[in-house]
Structures are given as structure tokens and as C-alpha cells.
Short mmCIF file of C-alpha atoms in Angstrom, two decimals:
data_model
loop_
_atom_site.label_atom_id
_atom_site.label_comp_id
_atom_site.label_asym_id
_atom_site.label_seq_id
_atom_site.Cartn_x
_atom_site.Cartn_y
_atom_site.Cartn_z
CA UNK A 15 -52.17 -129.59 -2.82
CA UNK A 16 -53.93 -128.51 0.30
CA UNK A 17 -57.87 -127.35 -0.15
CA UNK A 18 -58.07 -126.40 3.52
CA UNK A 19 -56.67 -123.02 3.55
CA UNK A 20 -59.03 -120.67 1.97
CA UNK A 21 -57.38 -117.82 -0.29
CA UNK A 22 -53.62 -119.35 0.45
CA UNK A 23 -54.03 -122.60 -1.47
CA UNK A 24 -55.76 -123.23 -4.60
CA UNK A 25 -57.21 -126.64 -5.61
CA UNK A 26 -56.17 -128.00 -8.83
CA UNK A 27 -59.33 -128.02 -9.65
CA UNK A 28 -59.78 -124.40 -9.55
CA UNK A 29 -56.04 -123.98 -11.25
CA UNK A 30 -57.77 -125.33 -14.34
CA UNK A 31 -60.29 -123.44 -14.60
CA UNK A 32 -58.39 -120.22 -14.18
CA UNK A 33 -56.21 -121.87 -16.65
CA UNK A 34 -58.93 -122.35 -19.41
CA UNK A 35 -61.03 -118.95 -18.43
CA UNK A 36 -57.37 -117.19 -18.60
CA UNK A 37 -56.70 -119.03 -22.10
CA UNK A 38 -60.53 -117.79 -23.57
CA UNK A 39 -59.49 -114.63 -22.51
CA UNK A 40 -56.68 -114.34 -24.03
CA UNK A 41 -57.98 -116.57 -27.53
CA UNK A 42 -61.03 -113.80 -27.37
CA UNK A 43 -58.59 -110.69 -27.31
CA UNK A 44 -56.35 -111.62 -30.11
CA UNK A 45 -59.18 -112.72 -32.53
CA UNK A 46 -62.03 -110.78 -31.35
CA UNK A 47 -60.15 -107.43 -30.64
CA UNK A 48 -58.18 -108.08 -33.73
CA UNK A 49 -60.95 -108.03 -35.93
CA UNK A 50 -63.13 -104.70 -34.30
CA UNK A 51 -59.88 -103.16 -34.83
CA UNK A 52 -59.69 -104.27 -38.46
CA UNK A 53 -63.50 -103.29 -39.17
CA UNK A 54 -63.55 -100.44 -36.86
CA UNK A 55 -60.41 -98.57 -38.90
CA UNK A 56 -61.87 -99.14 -42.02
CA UNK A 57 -65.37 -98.13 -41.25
CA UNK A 58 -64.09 -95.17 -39.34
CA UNK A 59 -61.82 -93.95 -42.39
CA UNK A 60 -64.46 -94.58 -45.15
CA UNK A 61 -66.94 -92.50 -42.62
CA UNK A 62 -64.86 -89.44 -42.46
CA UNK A 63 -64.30 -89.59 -46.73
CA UNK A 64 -68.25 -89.73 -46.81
CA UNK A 65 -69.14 -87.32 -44.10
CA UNK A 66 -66.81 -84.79 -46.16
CA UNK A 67 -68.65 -84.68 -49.22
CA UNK A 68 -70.86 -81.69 -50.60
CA UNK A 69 -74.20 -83.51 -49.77
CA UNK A 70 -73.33 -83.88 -46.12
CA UNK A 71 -70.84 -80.85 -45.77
CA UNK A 72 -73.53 -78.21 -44.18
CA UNK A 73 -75.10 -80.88 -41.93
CA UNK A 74 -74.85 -80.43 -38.61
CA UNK A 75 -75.49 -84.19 -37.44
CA UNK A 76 -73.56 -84.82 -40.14
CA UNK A 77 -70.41 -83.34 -38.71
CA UNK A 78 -71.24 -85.25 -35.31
CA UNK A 79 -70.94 -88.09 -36.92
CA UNK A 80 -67.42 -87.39 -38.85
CA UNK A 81 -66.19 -86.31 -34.96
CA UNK A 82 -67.27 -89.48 -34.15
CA UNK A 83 -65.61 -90.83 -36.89
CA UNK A 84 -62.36 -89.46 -36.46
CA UNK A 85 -62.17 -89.98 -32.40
CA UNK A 86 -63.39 -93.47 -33.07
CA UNK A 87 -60.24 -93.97 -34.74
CA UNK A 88 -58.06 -93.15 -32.09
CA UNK A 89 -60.56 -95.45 -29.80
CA UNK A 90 -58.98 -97.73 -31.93
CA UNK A 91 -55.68 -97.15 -32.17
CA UNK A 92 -55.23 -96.37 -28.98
CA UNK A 93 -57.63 -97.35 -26.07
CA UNK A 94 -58.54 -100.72 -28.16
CA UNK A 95 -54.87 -101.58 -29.23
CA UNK A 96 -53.27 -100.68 -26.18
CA UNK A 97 -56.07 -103.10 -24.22
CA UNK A 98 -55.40 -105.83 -26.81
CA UNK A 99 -51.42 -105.72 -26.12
CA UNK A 100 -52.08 -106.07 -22.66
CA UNK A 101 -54.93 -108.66 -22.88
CA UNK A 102 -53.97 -110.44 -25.85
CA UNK A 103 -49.95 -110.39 -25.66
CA UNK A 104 -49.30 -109.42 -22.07
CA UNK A 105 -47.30 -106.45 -22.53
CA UNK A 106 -47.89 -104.81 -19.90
CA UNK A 107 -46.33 -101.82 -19.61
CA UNK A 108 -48.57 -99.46 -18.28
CA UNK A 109 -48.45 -102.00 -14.94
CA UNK A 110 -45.15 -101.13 -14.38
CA UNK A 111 -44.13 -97.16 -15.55
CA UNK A 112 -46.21 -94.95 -13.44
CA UNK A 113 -46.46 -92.09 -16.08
CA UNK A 114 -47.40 -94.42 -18.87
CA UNK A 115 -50.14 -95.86 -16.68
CA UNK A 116 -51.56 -92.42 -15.77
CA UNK A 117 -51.34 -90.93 -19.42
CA UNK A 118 -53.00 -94.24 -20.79
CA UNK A 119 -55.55 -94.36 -19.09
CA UNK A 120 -56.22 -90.40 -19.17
CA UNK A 121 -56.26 -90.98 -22.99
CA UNK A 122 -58.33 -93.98 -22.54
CA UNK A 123 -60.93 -92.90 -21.10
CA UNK A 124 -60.96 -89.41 -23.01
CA UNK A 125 -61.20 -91.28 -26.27
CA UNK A 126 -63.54 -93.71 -25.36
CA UNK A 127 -66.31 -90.59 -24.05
CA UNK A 128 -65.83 -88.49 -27.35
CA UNK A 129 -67.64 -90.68 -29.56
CA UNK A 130 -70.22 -91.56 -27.32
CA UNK A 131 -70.90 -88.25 -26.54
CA UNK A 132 -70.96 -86.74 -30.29
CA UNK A 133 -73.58 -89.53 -30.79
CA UNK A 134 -75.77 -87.67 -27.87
CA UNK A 135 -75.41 -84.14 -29.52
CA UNK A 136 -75.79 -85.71 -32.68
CA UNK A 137 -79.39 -86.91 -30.88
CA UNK A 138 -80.06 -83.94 -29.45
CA UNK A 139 -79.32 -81.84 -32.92
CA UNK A 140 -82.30 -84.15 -34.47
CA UNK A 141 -84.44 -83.03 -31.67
CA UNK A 142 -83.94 -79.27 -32.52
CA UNK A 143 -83.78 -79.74 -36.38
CA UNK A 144 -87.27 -81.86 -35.98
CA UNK A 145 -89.03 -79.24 -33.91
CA UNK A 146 -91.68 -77.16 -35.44
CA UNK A 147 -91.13 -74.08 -33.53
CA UNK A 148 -88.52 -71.83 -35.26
CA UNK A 149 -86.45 -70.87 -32.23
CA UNK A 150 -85.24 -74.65 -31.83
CA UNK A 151 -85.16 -75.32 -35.33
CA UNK A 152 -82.19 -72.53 -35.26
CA UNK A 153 -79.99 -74.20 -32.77
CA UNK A 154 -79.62 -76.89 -35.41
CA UNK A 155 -76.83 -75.24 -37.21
CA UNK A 156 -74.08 -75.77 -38.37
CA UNK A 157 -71.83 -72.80 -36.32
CA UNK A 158 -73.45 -74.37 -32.63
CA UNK A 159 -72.08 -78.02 -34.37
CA UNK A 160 -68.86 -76.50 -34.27
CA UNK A 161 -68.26 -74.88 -31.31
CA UNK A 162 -70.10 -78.15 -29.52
CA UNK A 163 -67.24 -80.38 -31.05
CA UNK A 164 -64.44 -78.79 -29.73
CA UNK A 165 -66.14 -78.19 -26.78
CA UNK A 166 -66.66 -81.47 -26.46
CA UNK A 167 -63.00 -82.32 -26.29
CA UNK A 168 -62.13 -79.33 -23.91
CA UNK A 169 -64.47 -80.89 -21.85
CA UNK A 170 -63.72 -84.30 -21.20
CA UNK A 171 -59.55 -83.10 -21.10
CA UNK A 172 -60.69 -81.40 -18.00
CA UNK A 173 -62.80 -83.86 -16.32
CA UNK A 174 -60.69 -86.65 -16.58
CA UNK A 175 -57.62 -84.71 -15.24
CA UNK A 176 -58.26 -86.71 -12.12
CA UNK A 177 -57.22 -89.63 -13.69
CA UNK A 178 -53.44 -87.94 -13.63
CA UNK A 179 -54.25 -87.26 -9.94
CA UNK A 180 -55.54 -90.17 -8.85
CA UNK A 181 -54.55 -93.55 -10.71
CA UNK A 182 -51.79 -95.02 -9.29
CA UNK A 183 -49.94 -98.77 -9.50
CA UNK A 184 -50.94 -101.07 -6.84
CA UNK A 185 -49.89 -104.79 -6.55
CA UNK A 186 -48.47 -104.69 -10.49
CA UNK A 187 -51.39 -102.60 -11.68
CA UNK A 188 -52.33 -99.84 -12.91
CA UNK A 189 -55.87 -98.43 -11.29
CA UNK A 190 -57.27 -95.60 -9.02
CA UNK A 191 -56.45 -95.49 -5.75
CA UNK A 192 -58.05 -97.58 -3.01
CA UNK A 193 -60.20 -96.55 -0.82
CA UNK A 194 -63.01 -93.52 -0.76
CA UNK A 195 -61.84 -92.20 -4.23
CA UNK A 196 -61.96 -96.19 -5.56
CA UNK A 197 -65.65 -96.00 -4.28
CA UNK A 198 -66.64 -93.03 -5.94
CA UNK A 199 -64.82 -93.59 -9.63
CA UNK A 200 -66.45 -97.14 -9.61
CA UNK A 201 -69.83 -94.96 -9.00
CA UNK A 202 -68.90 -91.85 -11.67
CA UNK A 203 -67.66 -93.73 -14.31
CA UNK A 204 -70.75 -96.39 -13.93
CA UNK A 205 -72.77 -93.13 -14.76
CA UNK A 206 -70.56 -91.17 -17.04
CA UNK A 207 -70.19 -94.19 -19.51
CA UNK A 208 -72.98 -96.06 -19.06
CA UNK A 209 -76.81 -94.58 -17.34
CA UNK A 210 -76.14 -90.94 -18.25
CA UNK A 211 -75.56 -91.81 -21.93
CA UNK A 212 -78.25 -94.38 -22.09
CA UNK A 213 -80.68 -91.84 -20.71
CA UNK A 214 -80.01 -88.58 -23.04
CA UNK A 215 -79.89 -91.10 -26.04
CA UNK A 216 -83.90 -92.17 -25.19
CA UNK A 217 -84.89 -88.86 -24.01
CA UNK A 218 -84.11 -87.33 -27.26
CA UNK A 219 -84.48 -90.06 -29.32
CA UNK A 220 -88.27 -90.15 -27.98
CA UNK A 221 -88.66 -86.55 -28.40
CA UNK A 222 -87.33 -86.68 -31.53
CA UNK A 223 -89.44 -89.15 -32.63
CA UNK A 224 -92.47 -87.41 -30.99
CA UNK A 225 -91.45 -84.29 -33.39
CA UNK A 226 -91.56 -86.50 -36.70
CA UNK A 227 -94.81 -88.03 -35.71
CA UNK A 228 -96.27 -84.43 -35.09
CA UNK A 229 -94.63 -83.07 -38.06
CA UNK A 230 -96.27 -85.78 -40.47
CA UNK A 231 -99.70 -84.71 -38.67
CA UNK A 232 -98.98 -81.22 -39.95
CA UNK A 233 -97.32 -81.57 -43.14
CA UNK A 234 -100.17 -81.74 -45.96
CA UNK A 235 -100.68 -77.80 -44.95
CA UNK A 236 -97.15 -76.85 -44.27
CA UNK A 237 -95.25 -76.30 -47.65
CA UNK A 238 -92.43 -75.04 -45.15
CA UNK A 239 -92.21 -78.34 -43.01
CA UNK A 240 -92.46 -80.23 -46.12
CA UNK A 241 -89.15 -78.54 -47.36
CA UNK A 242 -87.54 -78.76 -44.19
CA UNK A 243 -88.46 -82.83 -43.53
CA UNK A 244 -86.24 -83.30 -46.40
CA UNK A 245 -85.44 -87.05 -47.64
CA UNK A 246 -81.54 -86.18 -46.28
CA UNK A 247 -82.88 -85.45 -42.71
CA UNK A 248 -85.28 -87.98 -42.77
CA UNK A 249 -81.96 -90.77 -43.63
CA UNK A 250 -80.06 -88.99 -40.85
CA UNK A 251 -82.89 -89.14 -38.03
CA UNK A 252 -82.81 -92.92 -39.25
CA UNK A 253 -79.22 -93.56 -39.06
CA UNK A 254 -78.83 -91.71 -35.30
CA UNK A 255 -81.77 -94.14 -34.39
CA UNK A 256 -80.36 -97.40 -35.30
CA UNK A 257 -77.01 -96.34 -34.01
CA UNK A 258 -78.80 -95.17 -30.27
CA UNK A 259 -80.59 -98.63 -30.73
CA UNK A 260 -76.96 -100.63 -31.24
CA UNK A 261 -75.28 -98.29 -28.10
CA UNK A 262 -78.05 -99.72 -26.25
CA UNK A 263 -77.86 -103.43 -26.72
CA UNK A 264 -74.22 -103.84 -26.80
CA UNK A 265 -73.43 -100.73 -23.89
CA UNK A 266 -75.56 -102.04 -21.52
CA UNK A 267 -73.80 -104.99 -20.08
CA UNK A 268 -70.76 -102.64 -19.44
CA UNK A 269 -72.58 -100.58 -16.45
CA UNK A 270 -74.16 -103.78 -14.98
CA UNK A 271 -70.76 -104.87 -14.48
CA UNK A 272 -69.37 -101.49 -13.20
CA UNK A 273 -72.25 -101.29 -10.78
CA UNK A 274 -71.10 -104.44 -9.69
CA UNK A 275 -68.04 -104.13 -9.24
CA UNK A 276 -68.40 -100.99 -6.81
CA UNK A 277 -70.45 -102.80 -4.88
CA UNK A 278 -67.93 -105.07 -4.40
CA UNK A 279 -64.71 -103.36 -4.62
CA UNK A 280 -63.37 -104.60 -0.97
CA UNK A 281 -64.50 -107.41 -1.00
CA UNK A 282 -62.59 -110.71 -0.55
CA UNK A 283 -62.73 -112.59 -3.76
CA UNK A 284 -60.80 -116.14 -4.62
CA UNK A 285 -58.15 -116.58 -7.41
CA UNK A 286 -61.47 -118.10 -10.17
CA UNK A 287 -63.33 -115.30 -8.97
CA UNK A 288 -60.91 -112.70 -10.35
CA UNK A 289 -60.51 -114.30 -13.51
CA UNK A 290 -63.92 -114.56 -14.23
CA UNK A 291 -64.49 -111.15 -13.15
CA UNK A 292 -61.47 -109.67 -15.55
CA UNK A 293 -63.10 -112.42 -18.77
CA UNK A 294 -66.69 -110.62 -17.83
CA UNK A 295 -65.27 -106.60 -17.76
CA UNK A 296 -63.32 -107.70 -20.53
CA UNK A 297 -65.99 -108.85 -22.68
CA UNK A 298 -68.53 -105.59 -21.49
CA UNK A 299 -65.35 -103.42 -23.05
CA UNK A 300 -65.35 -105.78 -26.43
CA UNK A 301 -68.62 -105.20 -26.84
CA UNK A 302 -68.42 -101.38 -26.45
CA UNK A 303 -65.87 -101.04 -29.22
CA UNK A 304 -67.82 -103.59 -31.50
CA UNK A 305 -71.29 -101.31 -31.20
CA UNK A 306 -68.14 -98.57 -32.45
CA UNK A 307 -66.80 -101.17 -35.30
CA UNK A 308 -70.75 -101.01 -36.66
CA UNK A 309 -71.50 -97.33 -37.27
CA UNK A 310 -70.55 -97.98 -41.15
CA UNK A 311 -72.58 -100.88 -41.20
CA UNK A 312 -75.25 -99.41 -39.69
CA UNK A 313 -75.51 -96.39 -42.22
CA UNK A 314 -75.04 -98.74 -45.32
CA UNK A 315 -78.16 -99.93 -44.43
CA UNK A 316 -79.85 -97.10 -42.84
CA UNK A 317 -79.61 -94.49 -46.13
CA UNK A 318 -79.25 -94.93 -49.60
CA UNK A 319 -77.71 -91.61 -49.77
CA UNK A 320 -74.84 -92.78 -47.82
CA UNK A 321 -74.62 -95.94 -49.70
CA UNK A 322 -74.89 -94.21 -53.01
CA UNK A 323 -72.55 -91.70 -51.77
CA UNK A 324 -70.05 -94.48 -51.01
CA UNK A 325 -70.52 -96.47 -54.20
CA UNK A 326 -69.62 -93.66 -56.36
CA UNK A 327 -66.75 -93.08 -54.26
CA UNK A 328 -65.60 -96.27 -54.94
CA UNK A 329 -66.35 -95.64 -58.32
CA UNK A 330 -64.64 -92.48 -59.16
CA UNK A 331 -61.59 -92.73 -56.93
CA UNK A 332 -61.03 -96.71 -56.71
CA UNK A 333 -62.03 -97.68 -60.33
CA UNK A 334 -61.43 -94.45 -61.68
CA UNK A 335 -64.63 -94.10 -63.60
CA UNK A 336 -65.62 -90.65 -64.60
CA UNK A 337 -68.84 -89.26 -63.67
CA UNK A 338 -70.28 -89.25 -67.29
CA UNK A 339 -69.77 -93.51 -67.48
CA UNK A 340 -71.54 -93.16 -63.99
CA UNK A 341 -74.40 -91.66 -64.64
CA UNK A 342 -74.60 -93.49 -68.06
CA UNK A 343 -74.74 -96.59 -65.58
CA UNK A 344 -71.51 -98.23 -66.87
#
């Protein structure tokens, strides 16, 4: 085989590597996507029976987080298995119906922002419960929770109407459109997904923590704050924090890429190139549903209410214990 004519020939050389990176790919989708969407449905189920019980009922981060819960299970089921068929077992459907390409991706991208977003009202609840001055302390409540979830969803089923509009198959697949709209998708979604989160997660995260750290300044002569800092708030402002701190690490990769990648939307890129580029987004994407797959790992660990919570669960609806054997530690 020829090497002389750029982007007509390949070299075999470059045939295997596209070869093997194409084969990781795929190896990496099947096992790796396989098992987030394992975890990630039975964390997200066992979330939603925890969230729902008495202690957690009235809480308003608490019902973030079971939103989260329950639209993280359709990030599952449906943005996550959907990639997998197509990554994994090359169905690829959506490359080749125009209607199932636009509605995919529309509920793609819808499913993927609820969860993320809960997280950032769930940070920015903490921030108003936390605060010592009463006025802020009363948008914490349960009613605003509410009307901010289904908001929430409105939202984003408006926003990403464009994606109906605008996403199109070109060459076998299923994208936006080239062009000025290409450009400035590659640019929104590079800050709707990935800076704008980041962002509101450490701006109220820091103020958040700035309110604790004033509020254990002031609480030997505040019986008030004392009752309000109770040990269930304190267990929730350290499960949102370890969950902003996982969204972080594993999210970040994901907009490095996208900002990449409109940078370099028309350019002219070889065979290798492209398969390295689709293991790379790939991989960013992975990594966003496995900081997902975590949550009920992370609040195991982050509250003993939770865990206890969950044990007894298991307990009284598993093992079938009643509550007297419980508390008589059998």
C-alpha cells in the first residue's frame, strides 16, 4: 500500500493502530460501561428507597438528591445504554433513522443535565440552609425544593429543543449541523456541561463552607444555630461536598476535550487521528457516568445516618427482622 497520498491511502502501519485503538474502544465499552450501568442502577434505586424515608422526607437537599437519583436512572438506561449499544455492539441506529437520531440525542442530553444540575441546587440549598441571616435560611425549604425540581426539567425540555432543530445525519452520523451552528454547540455545550457547572459547584460550595466556619464561631452563644446545625445537616453539607469534589475530578477531562474539539471542528484530521479522538471523548463520557455510578458510595461513607438508614433497610425488608430484634441488636 501506497504512503504517498496523504488522507487517500493509509499505511498499514497506521491500519493497526486504528485496529487496536478501535478494539480498546470497543473492549472498554462493553466491560467498563457494563459495569457503571450495573453499579449505577443499583446505587440509583437503593438512593431513591433511602431518600424516601421519614428522616430525610422534609429535607430539601434531600429531595435534590432523590431527583438526582431518579434522573440518574434514566442516564442510565438511556443515554449510557444507548451509547454502549452503539460503542460496544455497533448498533447503530440512531446513524441511520433521522427521528431516532434527533429524539436520542434530545433525551441524551436532557438526562445527562438533570442530575448535574439537582447537584448545583442541592449546593446552593446548603448555602441558604447554612446562612445565619433568617431571610436565606427561609429559601431552604422544602415548597422552593419542589417547584425548583420540576422546574428544572421544564427547563432543560426547552433549551435543548434545538437539538430537534438542528442535529441532523451527515456522512452515516448522527450530529449537529456543520458549519456556524457546529461552532457554537461545540462552544455551549463545553459551558453548559462542563465550566458553568464546575463554577456554581465551588462558588457555593466555598460559601457554604464559609457559612459553617462562621456559624461554629458563633455557636457557643446561639442556642438557635446550635438547633439548626443539626448532626442531619451537618451529614448532608458533607455528602454534597464529597460528591462536588468527585464531579470535579472525573467531569473535568470532558470540557478539555469539548474545548478542543471546537477548536478544531474543520479541521483536516487523518483516519488514527479520528479514532483516537472518538477513544478520548469516549472515555471523558465514561468517566462522567462513573462520578454518577458513585453517589451511593459516596454517601455510605459520607453519613452514618445514611448508612444506618440503609442497614436497617436491609434489615427489615431483606431479612425481615422486626424492629424490636433490631434495636435488641440481633
Amino acid at each position: 500500500m501506497s504512503n504517498s497520498t496523504l488522507n487517500i491511502t493509509i499505511s498499514d502501519s497506521d491500519i493497526y493502530y486504528i485496529s487496536a485503538i478501535n478494539f480498546a474502544n470497543k473492549l472498554i465499552s462493553q466491560y467498563g460501561m457494563g459495569f457503571i450501568w450495573f453499579i449505577g442502577n443499583l446505587g440509583s434505586i437503593l438512593m431513591c428507597i433511602v431518600f424516601t424515608q421519614p428522616i430525610y422526607r422534609n429535607s430539601p437537599c434531600a429531595m435534590f438528591f432523590l431527583a438526582a437519583s431518579i434522573s440518574q436512572f434514566f442516564t442510565y438506561n438511556f443515554a449510557l445504554f444507548t451509547r454502549m449499544l452503539s460503542f460496544a455492539f455497533a448498533v447503530l441506529t440512531l446513524n441511520y433513522n433521522l427521528w431516532y437520531c434527533k429524539v436520542r440525542f434530545y433525551l441524551f442530553y436532557i438526562f445527562v443535565a438533570l442530575p448535574r444540575y439537582y447537584i448545583i441546587l442541592a449546593s446552593i440549598d446548603r448555602y441558604f440552609a447554612s446562612s445565619h441571616h433568617v431571610l436565606r435560611r427561609q429559601r431552604s425549604s422544602s415548597k422552593v425544593a419542589f417547584r425548583l425540581i420540576f422546574g428544572n426539567v421544564i427547563f432543560w425540555c426547552i433549551i435543548y429543543i434545538q437539538i430537534i432543530v438542528f442535529y441532523d445525519i451527515e456522512s452515516g452520523t448522527c450530529t449537529y449541523r456543520a458549519g456556524s451552528y457546529g461552532m457554537f454547540f461545540s462552544i455551549y455545550i463545553t459551558i453548559d456541561s462542563g465550566i458553568l457547572p464546575l463554577l456554581l459547584m465551588l462558588v457555593f460550595g466555598s460559601l457554604t463552607v464559609a457559612n459553617i466556619r462562621g456559624s461554629k464561631m458563633r455557636i457557643n452563644g446561639d442556642a438557635g444555630l446550635r438547633r439548626r446545625m443539626s448532626k442531619k445537616d451537618i451529614q448532608l453539607h458533607r455528602m454534597l461536598a464529597n460528591q462536588i469534589v468527585l464531579f470535579i475530578i472525573l467531569n473535568m477531562p470532558n470540557p478539555i476535550y469539548l474545548i478542543y474539539s471546537s477548536f478544531t471542528v474543520n479541521m483536516s484530521k487523518s483516519a488514527l487521528q479520528n479514532a483516537a479522538e472518538t477513544l478520548i471523548s469516549n472515555m471523558t463520557y465514561m468517566l462522567i457516568y462513573f462520578g454518577f455510578s458513585l453517589a451511593f458510595t459516596n454517601f455510605m461513607f459520607s453519613s452514618d445516618i445514611f448508612r444506618r438508614e440503609f442497614i436497617q433497610l436491609l434489615r427489615t425488608k431483606v431479612f425481615r427482622q422486626t424492629s424490636t430484634a433490631i434495636r435488641n441488636g440481633a
